[in-house]
mmCIF file of C-alpha atoms in Angstrom:
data_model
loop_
_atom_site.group_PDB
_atom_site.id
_atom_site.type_symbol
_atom_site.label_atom_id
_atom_site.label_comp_id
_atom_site.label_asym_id
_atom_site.label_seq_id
_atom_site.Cartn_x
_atom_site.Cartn_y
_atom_site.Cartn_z
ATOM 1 C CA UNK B 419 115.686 70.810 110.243
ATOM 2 C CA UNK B 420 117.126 73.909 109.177
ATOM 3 C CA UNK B 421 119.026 75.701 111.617
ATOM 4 C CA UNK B 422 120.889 78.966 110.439
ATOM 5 C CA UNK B 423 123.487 80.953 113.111
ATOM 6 C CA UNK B 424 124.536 84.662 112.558
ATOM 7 C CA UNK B 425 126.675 85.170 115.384
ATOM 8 C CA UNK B 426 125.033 84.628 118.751
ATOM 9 C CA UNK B 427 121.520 84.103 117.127
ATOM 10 C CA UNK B 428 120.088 80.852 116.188
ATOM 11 C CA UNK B 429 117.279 81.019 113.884
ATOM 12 C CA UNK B 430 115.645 77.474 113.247
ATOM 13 C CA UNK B 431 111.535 76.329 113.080
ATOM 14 C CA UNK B 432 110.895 74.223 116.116
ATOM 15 C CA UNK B 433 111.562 70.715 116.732
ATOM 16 C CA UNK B 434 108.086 69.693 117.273
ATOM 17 C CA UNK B 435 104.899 70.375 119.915
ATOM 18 C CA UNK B 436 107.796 69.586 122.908
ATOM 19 C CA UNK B 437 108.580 73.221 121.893
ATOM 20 C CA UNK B 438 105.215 74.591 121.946
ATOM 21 C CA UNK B 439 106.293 75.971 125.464
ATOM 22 C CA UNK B 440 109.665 77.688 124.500
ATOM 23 C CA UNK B 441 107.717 79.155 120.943
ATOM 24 C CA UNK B 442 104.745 80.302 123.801
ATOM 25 C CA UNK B 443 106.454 81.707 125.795
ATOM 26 C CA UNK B 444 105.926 85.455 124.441
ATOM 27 C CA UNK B 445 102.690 86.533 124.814
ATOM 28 C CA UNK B 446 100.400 86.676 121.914
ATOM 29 C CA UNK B 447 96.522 86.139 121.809
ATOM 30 C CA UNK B 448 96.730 83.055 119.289
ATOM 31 C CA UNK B 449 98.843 80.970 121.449
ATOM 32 C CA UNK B 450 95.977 79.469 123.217
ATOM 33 C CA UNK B 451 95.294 78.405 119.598
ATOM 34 C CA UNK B 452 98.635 77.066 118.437
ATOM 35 C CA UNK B 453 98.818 73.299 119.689
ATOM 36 C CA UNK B 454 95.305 72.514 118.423
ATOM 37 C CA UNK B 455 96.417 74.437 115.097
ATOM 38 C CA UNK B 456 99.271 72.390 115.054
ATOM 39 C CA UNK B 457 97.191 69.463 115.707
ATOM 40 C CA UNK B 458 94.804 69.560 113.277
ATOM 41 C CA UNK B 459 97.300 70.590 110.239
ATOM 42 C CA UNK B 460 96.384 74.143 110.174
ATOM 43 C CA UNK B 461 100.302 74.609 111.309
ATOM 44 C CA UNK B 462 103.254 72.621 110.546
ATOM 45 C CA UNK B 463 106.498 72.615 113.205
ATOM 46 C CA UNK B 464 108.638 73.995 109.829
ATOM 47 C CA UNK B 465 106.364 77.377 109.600
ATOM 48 C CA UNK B 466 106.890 77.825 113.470
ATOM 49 C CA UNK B 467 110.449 79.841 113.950
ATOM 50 C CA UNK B 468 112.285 80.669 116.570
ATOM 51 C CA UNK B 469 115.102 83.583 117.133
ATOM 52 C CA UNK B 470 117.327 82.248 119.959
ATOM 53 C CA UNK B 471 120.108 84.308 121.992
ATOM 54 C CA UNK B 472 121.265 81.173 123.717
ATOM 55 C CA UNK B 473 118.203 79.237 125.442
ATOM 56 C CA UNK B 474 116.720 83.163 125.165
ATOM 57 C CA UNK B 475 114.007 83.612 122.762
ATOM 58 C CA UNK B 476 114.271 87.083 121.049
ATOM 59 C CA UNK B 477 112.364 86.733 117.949
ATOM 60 C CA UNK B 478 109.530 84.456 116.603
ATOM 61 C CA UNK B 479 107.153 84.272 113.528
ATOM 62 C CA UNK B 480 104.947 81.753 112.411
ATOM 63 C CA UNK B 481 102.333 80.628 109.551
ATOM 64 C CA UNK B 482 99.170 79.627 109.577
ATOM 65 C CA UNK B 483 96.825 77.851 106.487
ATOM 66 C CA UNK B 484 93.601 76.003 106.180
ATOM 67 C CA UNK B 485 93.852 72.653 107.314
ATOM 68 C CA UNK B 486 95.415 70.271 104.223
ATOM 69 C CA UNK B 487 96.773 73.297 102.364
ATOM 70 C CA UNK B 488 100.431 72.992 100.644
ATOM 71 C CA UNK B 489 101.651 76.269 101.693
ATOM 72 C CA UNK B 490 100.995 78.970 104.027
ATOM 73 C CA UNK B 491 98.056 80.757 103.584
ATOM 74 C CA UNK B 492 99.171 84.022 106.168
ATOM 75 C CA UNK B 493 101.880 85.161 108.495
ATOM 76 C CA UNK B 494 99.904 85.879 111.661
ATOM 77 C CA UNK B 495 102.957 86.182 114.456
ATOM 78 C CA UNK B 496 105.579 87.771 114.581
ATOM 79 C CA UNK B 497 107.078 89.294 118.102
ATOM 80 C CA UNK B 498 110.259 90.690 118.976
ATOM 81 C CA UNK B 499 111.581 91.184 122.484
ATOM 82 C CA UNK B 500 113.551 94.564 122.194
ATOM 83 C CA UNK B 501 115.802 94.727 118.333
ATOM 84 C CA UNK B 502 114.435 94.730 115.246
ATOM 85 C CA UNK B 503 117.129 93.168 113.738
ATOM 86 C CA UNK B 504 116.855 90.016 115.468
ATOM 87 C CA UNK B 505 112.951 90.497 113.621
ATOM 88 C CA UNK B 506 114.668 91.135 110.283
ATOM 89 C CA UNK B 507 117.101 88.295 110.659
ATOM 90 C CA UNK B 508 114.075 85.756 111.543
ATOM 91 C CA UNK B 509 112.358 86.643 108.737
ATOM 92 C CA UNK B 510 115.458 86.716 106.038
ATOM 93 C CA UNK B 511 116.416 83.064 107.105
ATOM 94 C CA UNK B 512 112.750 81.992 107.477
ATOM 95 C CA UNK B 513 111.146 83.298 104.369
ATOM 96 C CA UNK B 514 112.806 81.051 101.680
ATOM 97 C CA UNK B 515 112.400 78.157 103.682
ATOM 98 C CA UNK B 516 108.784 78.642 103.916
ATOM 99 C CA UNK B 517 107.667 80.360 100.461
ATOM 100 C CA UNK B 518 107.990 78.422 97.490
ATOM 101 C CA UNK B 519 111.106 79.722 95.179
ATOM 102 C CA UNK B 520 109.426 82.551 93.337
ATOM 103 C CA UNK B 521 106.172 82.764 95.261
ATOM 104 C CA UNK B 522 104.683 86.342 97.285
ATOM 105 C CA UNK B 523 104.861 86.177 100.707
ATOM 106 C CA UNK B 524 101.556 85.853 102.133
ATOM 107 C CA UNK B 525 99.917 88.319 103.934
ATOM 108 C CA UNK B 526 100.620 89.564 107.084
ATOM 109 C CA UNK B 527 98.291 89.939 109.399
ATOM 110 C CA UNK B 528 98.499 91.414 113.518
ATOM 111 C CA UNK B 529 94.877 91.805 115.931
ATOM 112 C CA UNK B 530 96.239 95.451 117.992
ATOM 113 C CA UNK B 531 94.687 96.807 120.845
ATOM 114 C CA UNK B 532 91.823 98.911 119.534
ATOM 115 C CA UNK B 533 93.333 102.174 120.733
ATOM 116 C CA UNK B 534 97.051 101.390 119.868
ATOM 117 C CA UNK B 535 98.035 104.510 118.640
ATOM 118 C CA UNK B 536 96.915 106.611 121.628
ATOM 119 C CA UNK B 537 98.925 104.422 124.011
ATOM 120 C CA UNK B 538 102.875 105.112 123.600
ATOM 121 C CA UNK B 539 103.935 100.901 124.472
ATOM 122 C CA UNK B 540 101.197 99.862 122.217
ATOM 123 C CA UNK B 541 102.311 102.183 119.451
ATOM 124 C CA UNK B 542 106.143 101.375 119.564
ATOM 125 C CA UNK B 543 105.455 97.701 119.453
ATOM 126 C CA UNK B 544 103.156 97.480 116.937
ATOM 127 C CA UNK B 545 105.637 100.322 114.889
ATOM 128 C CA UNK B 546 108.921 97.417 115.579
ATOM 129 C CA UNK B 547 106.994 94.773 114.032
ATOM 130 C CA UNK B 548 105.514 97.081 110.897
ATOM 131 C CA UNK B 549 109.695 98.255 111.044
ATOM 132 C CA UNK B 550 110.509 94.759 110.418
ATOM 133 C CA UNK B 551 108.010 93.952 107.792
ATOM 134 C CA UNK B 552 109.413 96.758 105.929
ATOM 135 C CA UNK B 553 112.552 95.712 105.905
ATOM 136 C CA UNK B 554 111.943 92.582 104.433
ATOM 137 C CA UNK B 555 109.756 94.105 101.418
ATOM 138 C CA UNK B 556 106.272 94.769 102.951
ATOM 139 C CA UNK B 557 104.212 97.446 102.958
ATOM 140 C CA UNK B 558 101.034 98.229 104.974
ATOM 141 C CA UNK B 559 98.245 97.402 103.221
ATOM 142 C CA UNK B 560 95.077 98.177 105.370
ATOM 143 C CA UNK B 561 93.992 98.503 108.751
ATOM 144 C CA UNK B 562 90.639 96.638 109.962
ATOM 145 C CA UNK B 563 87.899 96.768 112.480
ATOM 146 C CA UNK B 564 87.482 93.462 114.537
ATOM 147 C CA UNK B 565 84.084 93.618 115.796
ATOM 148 C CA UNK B 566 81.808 91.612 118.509
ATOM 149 C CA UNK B 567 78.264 91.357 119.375
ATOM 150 C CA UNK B 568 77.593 90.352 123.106
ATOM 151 C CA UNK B 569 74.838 88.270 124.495
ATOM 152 C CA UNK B 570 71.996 90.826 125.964
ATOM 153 C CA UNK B 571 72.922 93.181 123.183
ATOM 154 C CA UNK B 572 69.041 94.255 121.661
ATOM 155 C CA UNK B 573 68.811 92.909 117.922
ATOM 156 C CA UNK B 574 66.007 95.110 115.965
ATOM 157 C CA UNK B 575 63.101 92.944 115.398
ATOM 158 C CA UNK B 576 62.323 92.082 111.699
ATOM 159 C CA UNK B 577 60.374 95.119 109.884
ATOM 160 C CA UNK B 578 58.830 93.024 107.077
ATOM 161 C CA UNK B 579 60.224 95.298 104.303
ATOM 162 C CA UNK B 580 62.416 91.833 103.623
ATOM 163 C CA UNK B 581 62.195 88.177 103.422
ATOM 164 C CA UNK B 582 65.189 86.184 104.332
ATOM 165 C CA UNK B 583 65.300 82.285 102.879
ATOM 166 C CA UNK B 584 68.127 79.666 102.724
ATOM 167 C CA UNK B 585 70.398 79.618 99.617
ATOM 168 C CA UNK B 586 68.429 77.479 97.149
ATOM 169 C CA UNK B 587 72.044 76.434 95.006
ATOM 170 C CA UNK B 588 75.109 78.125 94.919
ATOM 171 C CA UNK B 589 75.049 79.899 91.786
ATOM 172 C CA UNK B 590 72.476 82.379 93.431
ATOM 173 C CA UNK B 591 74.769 83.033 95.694
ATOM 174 C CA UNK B 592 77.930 83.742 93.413
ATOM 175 C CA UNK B 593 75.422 85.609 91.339
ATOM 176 C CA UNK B 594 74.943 88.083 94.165
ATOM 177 C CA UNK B 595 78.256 87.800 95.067
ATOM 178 C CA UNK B 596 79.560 89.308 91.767
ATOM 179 C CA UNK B 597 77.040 92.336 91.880
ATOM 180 C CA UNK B 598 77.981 93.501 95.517
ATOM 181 C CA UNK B 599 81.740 93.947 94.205
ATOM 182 C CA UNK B 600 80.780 96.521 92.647
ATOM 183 C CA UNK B 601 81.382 99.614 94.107
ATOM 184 C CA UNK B 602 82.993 97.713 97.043
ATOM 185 C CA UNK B 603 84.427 99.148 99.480
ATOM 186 C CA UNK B 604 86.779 96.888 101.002
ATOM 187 C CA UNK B 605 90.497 97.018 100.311
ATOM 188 C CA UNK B 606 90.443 92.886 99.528
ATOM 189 C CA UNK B 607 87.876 92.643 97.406
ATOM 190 C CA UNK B 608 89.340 96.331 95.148
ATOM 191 C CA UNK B 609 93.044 94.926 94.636
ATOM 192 C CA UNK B 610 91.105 91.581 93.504
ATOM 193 C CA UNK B 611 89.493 93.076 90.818
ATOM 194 C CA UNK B 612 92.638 94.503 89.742
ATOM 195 C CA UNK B 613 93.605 90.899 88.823
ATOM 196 C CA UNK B 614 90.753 89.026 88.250
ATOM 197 C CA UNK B 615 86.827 89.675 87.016
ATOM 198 C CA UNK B 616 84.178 89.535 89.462
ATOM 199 C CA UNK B 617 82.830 86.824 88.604
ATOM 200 C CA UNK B 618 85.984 85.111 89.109
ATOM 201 C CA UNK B 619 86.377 87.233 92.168
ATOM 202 C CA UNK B 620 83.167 85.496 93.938
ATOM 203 C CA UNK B 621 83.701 82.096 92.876
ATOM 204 C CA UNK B 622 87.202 81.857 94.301
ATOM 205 C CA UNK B 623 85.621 83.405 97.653
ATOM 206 C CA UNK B 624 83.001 81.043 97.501
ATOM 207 C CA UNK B 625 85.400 77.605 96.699
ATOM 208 C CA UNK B 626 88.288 78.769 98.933
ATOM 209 C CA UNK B 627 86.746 80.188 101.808
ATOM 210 C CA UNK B 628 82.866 79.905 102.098
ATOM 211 C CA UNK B 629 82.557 76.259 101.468
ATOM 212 C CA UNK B 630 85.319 75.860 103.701
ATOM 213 C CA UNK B 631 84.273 76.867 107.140
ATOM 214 C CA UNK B 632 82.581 73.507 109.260
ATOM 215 C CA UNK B 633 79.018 75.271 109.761
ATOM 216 C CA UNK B 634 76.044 74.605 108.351
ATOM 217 C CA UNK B 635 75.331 76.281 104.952
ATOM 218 C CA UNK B 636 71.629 76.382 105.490
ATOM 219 C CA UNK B 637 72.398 79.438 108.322
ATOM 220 C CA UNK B 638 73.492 81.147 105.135
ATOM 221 C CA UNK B 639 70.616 83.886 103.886
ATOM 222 C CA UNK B 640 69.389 85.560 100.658
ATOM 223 C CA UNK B 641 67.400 88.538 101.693
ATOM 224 C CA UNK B 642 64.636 89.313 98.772
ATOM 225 C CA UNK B 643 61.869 92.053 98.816
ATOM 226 C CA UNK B 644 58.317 90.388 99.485
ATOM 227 C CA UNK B 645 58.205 89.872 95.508
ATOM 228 C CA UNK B 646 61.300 87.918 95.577
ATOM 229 C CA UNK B 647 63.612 90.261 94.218
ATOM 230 C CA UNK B 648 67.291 89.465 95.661
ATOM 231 C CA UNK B 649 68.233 92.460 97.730
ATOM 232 C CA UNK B 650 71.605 91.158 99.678
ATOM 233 C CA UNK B 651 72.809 88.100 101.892
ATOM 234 C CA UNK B 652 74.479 87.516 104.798
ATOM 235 C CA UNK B 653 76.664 84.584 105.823
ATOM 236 C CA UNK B 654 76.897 83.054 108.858
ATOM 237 C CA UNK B 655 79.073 80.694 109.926
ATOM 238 C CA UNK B 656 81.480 79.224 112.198
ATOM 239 C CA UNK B 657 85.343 79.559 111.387
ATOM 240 C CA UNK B 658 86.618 76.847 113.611
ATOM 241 C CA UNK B 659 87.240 79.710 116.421
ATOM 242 C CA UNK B 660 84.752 81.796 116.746
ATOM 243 C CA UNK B 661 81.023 81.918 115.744
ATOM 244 C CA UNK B 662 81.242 85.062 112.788
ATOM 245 C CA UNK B 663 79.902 86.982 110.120
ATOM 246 C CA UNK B 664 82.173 86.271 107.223
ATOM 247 C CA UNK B 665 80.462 88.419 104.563
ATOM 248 C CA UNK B 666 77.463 90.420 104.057
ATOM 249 C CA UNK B 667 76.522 92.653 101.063
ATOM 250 C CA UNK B 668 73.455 94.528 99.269
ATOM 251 C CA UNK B 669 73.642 94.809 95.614
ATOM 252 C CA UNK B 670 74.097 97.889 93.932
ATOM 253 C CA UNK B 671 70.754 98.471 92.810
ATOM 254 C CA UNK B 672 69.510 98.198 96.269
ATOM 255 C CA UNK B 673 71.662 100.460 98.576
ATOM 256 C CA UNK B 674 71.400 103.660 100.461
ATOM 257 C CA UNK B 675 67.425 102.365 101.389
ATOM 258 C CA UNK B 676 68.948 101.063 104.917
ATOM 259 C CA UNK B 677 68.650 97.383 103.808
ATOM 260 C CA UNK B 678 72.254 96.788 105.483
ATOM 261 C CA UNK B 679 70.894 96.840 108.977
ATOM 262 C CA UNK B 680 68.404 94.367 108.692
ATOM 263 C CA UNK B 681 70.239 91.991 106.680
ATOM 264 C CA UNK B 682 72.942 92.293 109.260
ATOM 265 C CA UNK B 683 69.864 91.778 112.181
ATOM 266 C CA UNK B 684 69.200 88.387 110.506
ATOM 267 C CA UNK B 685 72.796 87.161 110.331
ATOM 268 C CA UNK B 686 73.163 88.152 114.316
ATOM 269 C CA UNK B 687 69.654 86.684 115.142
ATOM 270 C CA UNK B 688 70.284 83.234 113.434
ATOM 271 C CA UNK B 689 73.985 82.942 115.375
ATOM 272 C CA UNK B 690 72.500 84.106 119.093
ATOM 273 C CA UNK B 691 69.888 81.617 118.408
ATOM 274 C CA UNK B 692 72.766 79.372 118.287
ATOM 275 C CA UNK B 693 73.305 80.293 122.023
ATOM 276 C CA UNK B 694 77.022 81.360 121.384
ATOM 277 C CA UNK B 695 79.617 83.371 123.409
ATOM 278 C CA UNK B 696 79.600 85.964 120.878
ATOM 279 C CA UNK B 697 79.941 86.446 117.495
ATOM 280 C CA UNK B 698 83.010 88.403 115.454
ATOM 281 C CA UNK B 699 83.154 90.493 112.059
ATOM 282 C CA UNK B 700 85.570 92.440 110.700
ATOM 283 C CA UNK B 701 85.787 95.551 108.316
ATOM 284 C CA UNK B 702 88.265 97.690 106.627
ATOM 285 C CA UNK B 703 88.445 100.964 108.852
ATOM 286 C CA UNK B 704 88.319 103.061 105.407
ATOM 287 C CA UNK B 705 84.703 101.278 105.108
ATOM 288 C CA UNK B 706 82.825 103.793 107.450
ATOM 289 C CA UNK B 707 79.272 102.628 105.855
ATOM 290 C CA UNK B 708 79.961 98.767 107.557
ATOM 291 C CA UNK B 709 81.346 100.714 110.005
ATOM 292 C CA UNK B 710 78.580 102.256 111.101
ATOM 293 C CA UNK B 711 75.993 99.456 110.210
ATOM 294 C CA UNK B 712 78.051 97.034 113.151
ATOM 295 C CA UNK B 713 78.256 100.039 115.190
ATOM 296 C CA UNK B 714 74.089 100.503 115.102
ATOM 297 C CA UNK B 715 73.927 96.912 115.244
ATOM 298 C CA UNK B 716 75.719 96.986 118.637
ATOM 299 C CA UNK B 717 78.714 95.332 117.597
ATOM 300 C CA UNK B 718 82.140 96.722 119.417
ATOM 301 C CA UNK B 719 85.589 97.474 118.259
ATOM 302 C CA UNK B 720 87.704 94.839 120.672
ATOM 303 C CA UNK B 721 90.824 95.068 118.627
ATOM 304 C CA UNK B 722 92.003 96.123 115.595
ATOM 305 C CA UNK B 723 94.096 93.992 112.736
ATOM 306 C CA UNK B 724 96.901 95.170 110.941
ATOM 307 C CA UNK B 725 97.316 93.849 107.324
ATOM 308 C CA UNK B 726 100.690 93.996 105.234
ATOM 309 C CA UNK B 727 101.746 92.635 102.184
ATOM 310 C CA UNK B 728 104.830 91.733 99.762
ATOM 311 C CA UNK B 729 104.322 92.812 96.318
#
């Protein structure tokens, strides 16, 4: 185990689950989440760190991935009691350990309370951790929407103006996937194609993270005009949390005819047919056309999500 001291703080990951409690103890909406995580490999004890003043925990931070993955795949806690050094310190001693020699960070990511800024506590907190972040190399990247549809909320009926049909193989699907990058408006998907084609764009989504949630693929949906033509899709699907939305798009050639709402109605149909809880999305907030189509759609904004990253 590595254990570093810098005069009365000990920074070290945990020993093991026996110090799930200690690593709980400051509050955080994920650590409901954080022995089964641990559990089922989605965590390892050596990404879970600990800032200790004594038996006092100051500072923590910790690393999630998809289950079976060699290295972290985001940093999704970090909480300080009251200094933002004790934050920087945690993350200076913690970082190497966890990112391989010459490897980017991975992303940061935070859910905030929706209204954050308006509310001085929320603000300063959510400033300290940003404060930290920056301090280590990050910078803010973009802010999101997270979104939920409640049972009893109305979902428009079908119109008929589109036909909605399982995926029939997947390169239909990547196929549709490449057009709707373009012109994208989500901060993701535009620094992506600053690296990479579209092409390669969609078929890394589609390998990494669509064939990787536990749902059933046949939920997923290609929407088509009556003739057949491929207007959009929609994916629903199950993330191992929560019942969600993980992408929806109309191709180029198709938009500004209000498609987006009723593909969006089918995705949110097909999952409260499922009889769930409720059912999350997510968009950037610089994305106001999504925006808007959850917002019709009856979907709220319970929280928002902070996303930094290392260059």
């Amino acid at each position: 185990m590595t254990t570093q001291h810098h005069t009365d703080l000990t920074l070290r990951p945990i020993t093991g689950p026996d110090e799930l409690d200690l690593f709980n103890s400051l509050p955080y909406v994920l650590n409901k989440e954080i022995a089964k995580d641990l559990a089922e490999g989605r965590r390892r004890p050596e990404w879970l760190w600990l800032a200790l003043r004594g038996d006092r925990l100051v500072a923590r931070a910790a690393w999630w991935s998809r289950p079976n993955d060699e290295h972290p795949l985001v940093l999704d806690i970090l909480d300080i009691v009251d200094n933002t050094d004790d934050g920087v310190g945690l993350l200076s001693a913690a970082l190497p350990t966890v990112v391989p020699a010459g490897a980017t960070p991975p992303e940061y990511t935070r859910f905030v309370p929706p209204d954050w800024r308006d509310d001085n506590t929320s603000r300063r907190i959510v400033q300290d951790r940003m404060e930290v972040l920056e301090r280590t190399g990050a910078k803010l990247f973009v802010e999101r929407l997270r979104l939920e549809w409640r049972p009893g909320t109305p979902i428009p009926e079908p119109t008929g103006r589109l036909v909605f049909r399982p995926i029939r193989e997947p390169g239909e699907l990547v196929d549709l996937m490449t057009l709707v990058m373009d012109g994208s408006l989500d901060a993701h998907s535009r620094d992506e194609l600053t690296r990479m084609s579209a092409r390669q764009a969609a078929e890394e989504q589609y390998q990494t993270e669509l064939l990787r949630y536990p749902s059933p693929r046949d939920w997923w949906r290609i929407a088509t005009l009556p003739d057949g033509e491929p207007v959009g899709f929609v994916i629903p699907a199950h993330n191992g949390y929560n019942p969600i939305i993980a992408y929806i798009g109309v191709v180029p050639a198709h938009r500004g005819h209000g498609y987006i709402d009723e593909v969006l109605a089918a995705g949110t149909r097909l999952l409260a047919e499922q009889d769930v809880p409720w059912i999350r999305a997510a968009t950037d907030v610089g994305n106001v056309p999504m925006a808007k189509a959850f917002a019709r759609a009856g979907y709220v904004t319970f929280e928002r999500q902070i996303d930094m990253t290392w260059s």
